[in-house]
């Protein structure tokens, strides 16, 4: 997880040149052309958006749905490795995945999102891709990097039908390859957040927000995008980290 050392400036430069989410959603296009050229179904092409970067078998995600809160105008949407792998029950082999006996996982961004939902009463939504990322950490790194370089925005498993009723969105995500994880780009493609306040909350191994605020603003030019907090991985496991997040939220009430 020593991002500074092993990914290096080449990837950073490429990511900056590529412009992250700015290129819009390409997988539908690549899925279609794959289909025409090779007779593959859109589903197979979508699976290849994962397997062409690492050797593993993605599974179809089970959408978690929305966990309703009591503040009907606030949504907490998060992307995390948790909810996005097919980790087996009790599997603790992969750093960052705290897998419970029932197979449930609590990633760093997920913990932050749960504190925010608890504090605001907002609805909680997991951004899940239709097909899972690898359980293996290094393979996930390869898939994430490949999707970023190729501007793949993988299809999502769940959908929010009534985005119109939310005025405040807390968007919680890890930094992946110095930018937004590709599934967060898909989320921004899928919904028009114009007129809403979007609080960006982040966790990373050191890159902090990197260019993610710019990417969100590019994708949602009519939204009011506000920098929230960025916590280091370990801070998401501490009482101090939790208090920091809760205090920020208390001091920045949701729009009603
Ligand atoms: C595919 C991938 C790419 C990552 N890229 C970066 C990065 O560029 N900079 C960084 O500081 N941390 C990076 N990390 C580390 C995560 O941002 C960090 O572990 C985060 O807390 C994970 O949150 P999660 O447990 O909710 O998935 C990366 C992790 C993964 C899996």
Short mmCIF file of C-alpha atoms and ligand atoms in Angstrom, two decimals:
data_model
loop_
_atom_site.label_atom_id
_atom_site.label_comp_id
_atom_site.label_asym_id
_atom_site.label_seq_id
_atom_site.Cartn_x
_atom_site.Cartn_y
_atom_site.Cartn_z
CA UNK A 1 0.00 0.00 0.00
CA UNK A 2 2.95 2.32 -0.45
CA UNK A 3 1.36 4.29 -3.21
CA UNK A 4 4.01 6.97 -3.31
CA UNK A 5 6.70 4.42 -4.01
CA UNK A 6 5.35 1.77 -6.28
CA UNK A 7 2.89 3.44 -8.56
CA UNK A 8 4.98 6.46 -9.25
CA UNK A 9 4.75 9.53 -11.37
CA UNK A 10 4.02 7.70 -14.63
CA UNK A 11 0.60 6.59 -13.49
CA UNK A 12 -0.12 9.97 -11.95
CA UNK A 13 0.84 11.73 -15.19
CA UNK A 14 -1.26 9.35 -17.27
CA UNK A 15 -4.24 9.79 -14.94
CA UNK A 16 -3.97 13.56 -15.13
CA UNK A 17 -3.71 13.50 -18.93
CA UNK A 18 -6.60 11.08 -19.21
CA UNK A 19 -8.83 13.36 -17.15
CA UNK A 20 -10.56 10.76 -14.94
CA UNK A 21 -14.35 10.86 -15.26
CA UNK A 22 -14.27 13.55 -17.90
CA UNK A 23 -14.49 11.09 -20.76
CA UNK A 24 -17.94 9.86 -19.83
CA UNK A 25 -19.19 6.36 -19.94
CA UNK A 26 -17.33 4.19 -22.40
CA UNK A 27 -18.22 0.63 -21.38
CA UNK A 28 -21.59 0.69 -23.06
CA UNK A 29 -19.81 1.59 -26.27
CA UNK A 30 -17.08 -1.00 -25.84
CA UNK A 31 -19.67 -3.59 -24.80
CA UNK A 32 -21.67 -2.93 -27.93
CA UNK A 33 -18.74 -2.97 -30.32
CA UNK A 34 -17.41 -6.12 -28.67
CA UNK A 35 -20.78 -7.65 -29.19
CA UNK A 36 -20.81 -6.79 -32.88
CA UNK A 37 -17.21 -7.75 -33.51
CA UNK A 38 -16.98 -10.97 -31.56
CA UNK A 39 -20.53 -12.12 -31.01
CA UNK A 40 -20.14 -11.59 -27.26
CA UNK A 41 -23.11 -10.48 -25.24
CA UNK A 42 -23.09 -7.16 -23.42
CA UNK A 43 -22.87 -9.17 -20.21
CA UNK A 44 -19.69 -10.95 -21.32
CA UNK A 45 -18.17 -7.65 -22.40
CA UNK A 46 -19.08 -6.14 -19.03
CA UNK A 47 -17.39 -9.05 -17.23
CA UNK A 48 -14.31 -8.49 -19.37
CA UNK A 49 -14.19 -4.94 -18.09
CA UNK A 50 -12.86 -6.68 -14.95
CA UNK A 51 -11.20 -9.90 -16.11
CA UNK A 52 -9.01 -8.39 -18.79
CA UNK A 53 -6.90 -6.87 -15.99
CA UNK A 54 -6.65 -9.80 -13.56
CA UNK A 55 -7.27 -13.51 -13.61
CA UNK A 56 -10.29 -14.22 -11.42
CA UNK A 57 -13.99 -15.02 -11.71
CA UNK A 58 -16.23 -12.05 -10.95
CA UNK A 59 -19.60 -12.81 -9.41
CA UNK A 60 -22.86 -11.03 -10.00
CA UNK A 61 -23.31 -8.59 -7.12
CA UNK A 62 -26.25 -8.84 -4.76
CA UNK A 63 -27.53 -5.25 -4.51
CA UNK A 64 -27.81 -4.12 -0.90
CA UNK A 65 -30.59 -1.65 -1.69
CA UNK A 66 -31.09 1.57 0.23
CA UNK A 67 -31.09 1.54 4.01
CA UNK A 68 -33.67 4.20 4.84
CA UNK A 69 -32.97 6.89 7.42
CA UNK A 70 -35.27 9.50 8.86
CA UNK A 71 -34.12 12.56 6.90
CA UNK A 72 -35.79 12.17 3.53
CA UNK A 73 -33.70 14.85 1.80
CA UNK A 74 -30.27 13.43 2.64
CA UNK A 75 -28.47 10.59 0.88
CA UNK A 76 -25.18 9.02 1.91
CA UNK A 77 -23.76 7.17 -1.10
CA UNK A 78 -20.48 5.33 -0.67
CA UNK A 79 -18.14 3.15 -2.65
CA UNK A 80 -15.86 0.79 -0.75
CA UNK A 81 -14.20 -2.56 -1.35
CA UNK A 82 -16.79 -3.85 1.04
CA UNK A 83 -19.92 -4.70 -0.89
CA UNK A 84 -17.84 -4.95 -4.04
CA UNK A 85 -16.07 -8.29 -3.65
CA UNK A 86 -17.30 -11.83 -3.29
CA UNK A 87 -15.31 -12.42 -0.11
CA UNK A 88 -16.09 -15.74 1.50
CA UNK A 89 -17.30 -15.88 5.07
CA UNK A 90 -14.45 -15.45 7.51
CA UNK A 91 -11.89 -14.70 4.78
CA UNK A 92 -9.32 -12.38 6.30
CA UNK A 93 -6.64 -12.96 3.67
CA UNK A 94 -6.91 -9.58 2.02
CA UNK A 95 -5.71 -6.37 3.66
CA UNK A 96 -8.49 -3.87 4.14
CA UNK A 97 -11.29 -6.40 4.14
CA UNK A 98 -12.60 -7.04 7.62
CA UNK A 99 -14.81 -9.95 6.84
CA UNK A 100 -17.26 -11.07 9.49
CA UNK A 101 -18.23 -14.69 10.01
CA UNK A 102 -21.34 -14.10 7.89
CA UNK A 103 -19.20 -12.78 5.03
CA UNK A 104 -20.19 -9.17 5.61
CA UNK A 105 -17.40 -6.67 5.26
CA UNK A 106 -16.77 -3.19 6.57
CA UNK A 107 -14.40 -1.18 4.46
CA UNK A 108 -12.91 2.16 5.46
CA UNK A 109 -15.26 4.27 3.33
CA UNK A 110 -18.19 2.19 4.52
CA UNK A 111 -17.40 2.94 8.16
CA UNK A 112 -17.24 6.67 7.40
CA UNK A 113 -20.51 6.49 5.48
CA UNK A 114 -22.24 4.73 8.37
CA UNK A 115 -21.14 7.43 10.83
CA UNK A 116 -22.46 10.11 8.46
CA UNK A 117 -25.76 8.31 7.95
CA UNK A 118 -26.12 7.88 11.70
CA UNK A 119 -25.38 11.55 12.30
CA UNK A 120 -27.58 12.97 9.52
CA UNK A 121 -30.39 10.42 9.43
CA UNK A 122 -29.79 10.14 5.69
CA UNK A 123 -30.55 7.12 3.54
CA UNK A 124 -27.52 4.87 3.01
CA UNK A 125 -26.69 3.56 -0.46
CA UNK A 126 -23.78 1.32 -1.44
CA UNK A 127 -22.37 1.99 -4.89
CA UNK A 128 -21.92 -1.58 -6.15
CA UNK A 129 -20.73 -2.71 -9.52
CA UNK A 130 -22.80 -5.30 -11.33
CA UNK A 131 -19.81 -7.67 -11.20
CA UNK A 132 -17.50 -7.99 -8.23
CA UNK A 133 -13.87 -6.90 -7.89
CA UNK A 134 -11.34 -9.54 -6.82
CA UNK A 135 -11.04 -10.47 -3.16
CA UNK A 136 -7.27 -10.34 -3.62
CA UNK A 137 -5.99 -6.83 -2.93
CA UNK A 138 -3.24 -6.71 -5.55
CA UNK A 139 -5.59 -8.00 -8.23
CA UNK A 140 -8.05 -5.26 -7.27
CA UNK A 141 -5.28 -2.76 -7.69
CA UNK A 142 -4.64 -4.07 -11.21
CA UNK A 143 -8.33 -4.00 -12.14
CA UNK A 144 -8.78 -0.51 -10.70
CA UNK A 145 -5.72 0.80 -12.49
CA UNK A 146 -6.74 -0.77 -15.82
CA UNK A 147 -10.26 0.59 -15.64
CA UNK A 148 -8.90 4.02 -14.87
CA UNK A 149 -6.41 4.00 -17.75
CA UNK A 150 -9.02 2.71 -20.21
CA UNK A 151 -11.78 5.03 -18.90
CA UNK A 152 -14.01 2.07 -18.19
CA UNK A 153 -17.05 3.07 -16.14
CA UNK A 154 -18.42 -0.31 -15.05
CA UNK A 155 -22.18 -0.80 -14.82
CA UNK A 156 -23.70 -0.54 -11.35
CA UNK A 157 -25.87 -3.13 -9.66
CA UNK A 158 -28.29 -0.95 -7.72
CA UNK A 159 -30.31 2.09 -8.69
CA UNK A 160 -31.84 5.02 -6.83
CA UNK A 161 -35.29 5.63 -8.27
CA UNK A 162 -36.08 8.88 -6.51
CA UNK A 163 -32.88 10.92 -6.66
CA UNK A 164 -35.05 14.04 -7.05
CA UNK A 165 -36.03 14.14 -3.41
CA UNK A 166 -32.49 14.47 -2.08
CA UNK A 167 -31.04 17.96 -1.62
CA UNK A 168 -27.82 16.91 0.11
CA UNK A 169 -25.59 14.04 -0.97
CA UNK A 170 -22.64 12.80 1.04
CA UNK A 171 -20.39 11.01 -1.41
CA UNK A 172 -17.84 8.79 0.37
CA UNK A 173 -15.08 6.98 -1.53
CA UNK A 174 -11.46 5.81 -1.36
CA UNK A 175 -8.85 7.35 -3.63
CA UNK A 176 -7.92 4.86 -6.33
CA UNK A 177 -4.84 5.57 -8.43
CA UNK A 178 -4.79 9.22 -7.40
CA UNK A 179 -8.32 9.77 -8.62
CA UNK A 180 -11.95 8.64 -8.29
CA UNK A 181 -12.61 4.89 -8.44
CA UNK A 182 -14.27 4.10 -11.78
CA UNK A 183 -17.58 3.02 -10.15
CA UNK A 184 -17.91 6.48 -8.60
CA UNK A 185 -17.57 7.89 -12.13
CA UNK A 186 -20.43 5.63 -13.21
CA UNK A 187 -22.50 6.90 -10.29
CA UNK A 188 -21.87 10.48 -11.45
CA UNK A 189 -22.78 9.47 -15.03
CA UNK A 190 -26.00 7.83 -13.89
CA UNK A 191 -27.43 10.74 -11.87
CA UNK A 192 -27.86 14.43 -12.44
CA UNK A 193 -26.96 16.13 -9.17
CA UNK A 194 -27.62 19.68 -10.41
CA UNK A 195 -28.79 22.03 -7.68
CA UNK A 196 -27.81 19.64 -4.90
CA UNK A 197 -25.08 20.05 -2.28
CA UNK A 198 -22.49 17.29 -2.58
CA UNK A 199 -20.14 16.77 0.37
CA UNK A 200 -17.11 14.75 -0.68
CA UNK A 201 -15.63 12.47 1.99
CA UNK A 202 -12.58 10.40 1.27
CA UNK A 203 -10.19 7.80 2.65
CA UNK A 204 -6.77 6.91 1.29
CA UNK A 205 -3.32 5.54 2.09
CA UNK A 206 -1.81 9.00 1.73
CA UNK A 207 -2.95 10.67 -1.50
CA UNK A 208 -5.96 12.13 0.29
CA UNK A 209 -8.46 13.77 -2.11
CA UNK A 210 -5.89 13.95 -4.97
CA UNK A 211 -7.84 15.27 -7.99
CA UNK A 212 -11.20 13.84 -6.96
CA UNK A 213 -12.95 17.12 -6.15
CA UNK A 214 -12.11 18.47 -9.61
CA UNK A 215 -13.42 15.25 -11.17
CA UNK A 216 -16.71 15.51 -9.27
CA UNK A 217 -17.09 19.17 -10.21
CA UNK A 218 -16.42 18.36 -13.88
CA UNK A 219 -19.02 15.61 -13.86
CA UNK A 220 -21.60 17.65 -11.93
CA UNK A 221 -21.02 21.29 -12.91
CA UNK A 222 -24.38 22.45 -11.57
CA UNK A 223 -23.93 20.89 -8.13
CA UNK A 224 -22.42 22.69 -5.12
CA UNK A 225 -19.48 20.41 -4.40
CA UNK A 226 -18.00 20.93 -0.92
CA UNK A 227 -14.79 19.38 0.40
CA UNK A 228 -15.61 17.29 3.46
CA UNK A 229 -12.95 15.27 5.25
CA UNK A 230 -10.27 12.91 4.10
CA UNK A 231 -9.14 10.25 6.57
CA UNK A 232 -6.13 7.99 6.32
CA UNK A 233 -6.92 4.27 6.33
CA UNK A 234 -6.00 3.83 10.00
CA UNK A 235 -7.92 6.92 11.09
CA UNK A 236 -11.13 5.27 9.88
CA UNK A 237 -10.62 2.69 12.61
CA UNK A 238 -10.22 5.13 15.50
CA UNK A 239 -12.60 6.93 17.84
CA UNK A 240 -10.84 10.20 16.93
CA UNK A 241 -11.54 9.65 13.23
CA UNK A 242 -15.16 8.94 13.98
CA UNK A 243 -15.49 12.09 16.11
CA UNK A 244 -13.84 14.18 13.41
CA UNK A 245 -16.37 12.98 10.84
CA UNK A 246 -19.34 13.37 13.17
CA UNK A 247 -18.23 16.90 14.19
CA UNK A 248 -17.84 17.99 10.59
CA UNK A 249 -21.32 16.76 9.78
CA UNK A 250 -22.83 18.44 12.86
CA UNK A 251 -21.24 21.73 11.80
CA UNK A 252 -22.51 21.44 8.22
CA UNK A 253 -26.21 20.59 8.48
CA UNK A 254 -28.02 19.07 5.50
CA UNK A 255 -30.17 21.27 3.27
CA UNK A 256 -33.83 20.65 4.02
C1 LIG B 1 -7.48 -0.23 -6.51
C2 LIG B 1 -6.90 0.61 -5.40
C3 LIG B 1 -6.22 1.77 -5.67
C4 LIG B 1 -5.72 2.59 -4.65
N1 LIG B 1 -5.07 3.75 -4.97
C5 LIG B 1 -4.64 4.57 -3.98
C6 LIG B 1 -3.98 5.80 -4.28
O1 LIG B 1 -3.77 6.18 -5.43
N2 LIG B 1 -3.56 6.56 -3.25
C7 LIG B 1 -3.75 6.21 -1.95
O2 LIG B 1 -3.38 6.95 -1.06
N3 LIG B 1 -4.38 5.05 -1.62
C8 LIG B 1 -4.83 4.22 -2.61
N4 LIG B 1 -5.48 3.06 -2.29
C9 LIG B 1 -5.74 2.75 -0.88
C10 LIG B 1 -7.20 3.09 -0.49
O3 LIG B 1 -7.54 4.42 -0.88
C11 LIG B 1 -7.40 3.00 1.01
O4 LIG B 1 -6.98 1.73 1.45
C12 LIG B 1 -8.84 3.21 1.42
O5 LIG B 1 -8.87 3.47 2.82
C13 LIG B 1 -9.69 1.99 1.10
O6 LIG B 1 -11.04 2.20 1.45
P1 LIG B 1 -12.07 0.97 1.47
O7 LIG B 1 -11.63 0.04 2.57
O8 LIG B 1 -13.39 1.60 1.79
O9 LIG B 1 -12.08 0.34 0.14
C14 LIG B 1 -5.94 2.22 -3.30
C15 LIG B 1 -6.59 1.02 -3.01
C16 LIG B 1 -7.08 0.21 -4.04
C17 LIG B 1 -7.80 -1.07 -3.70
#
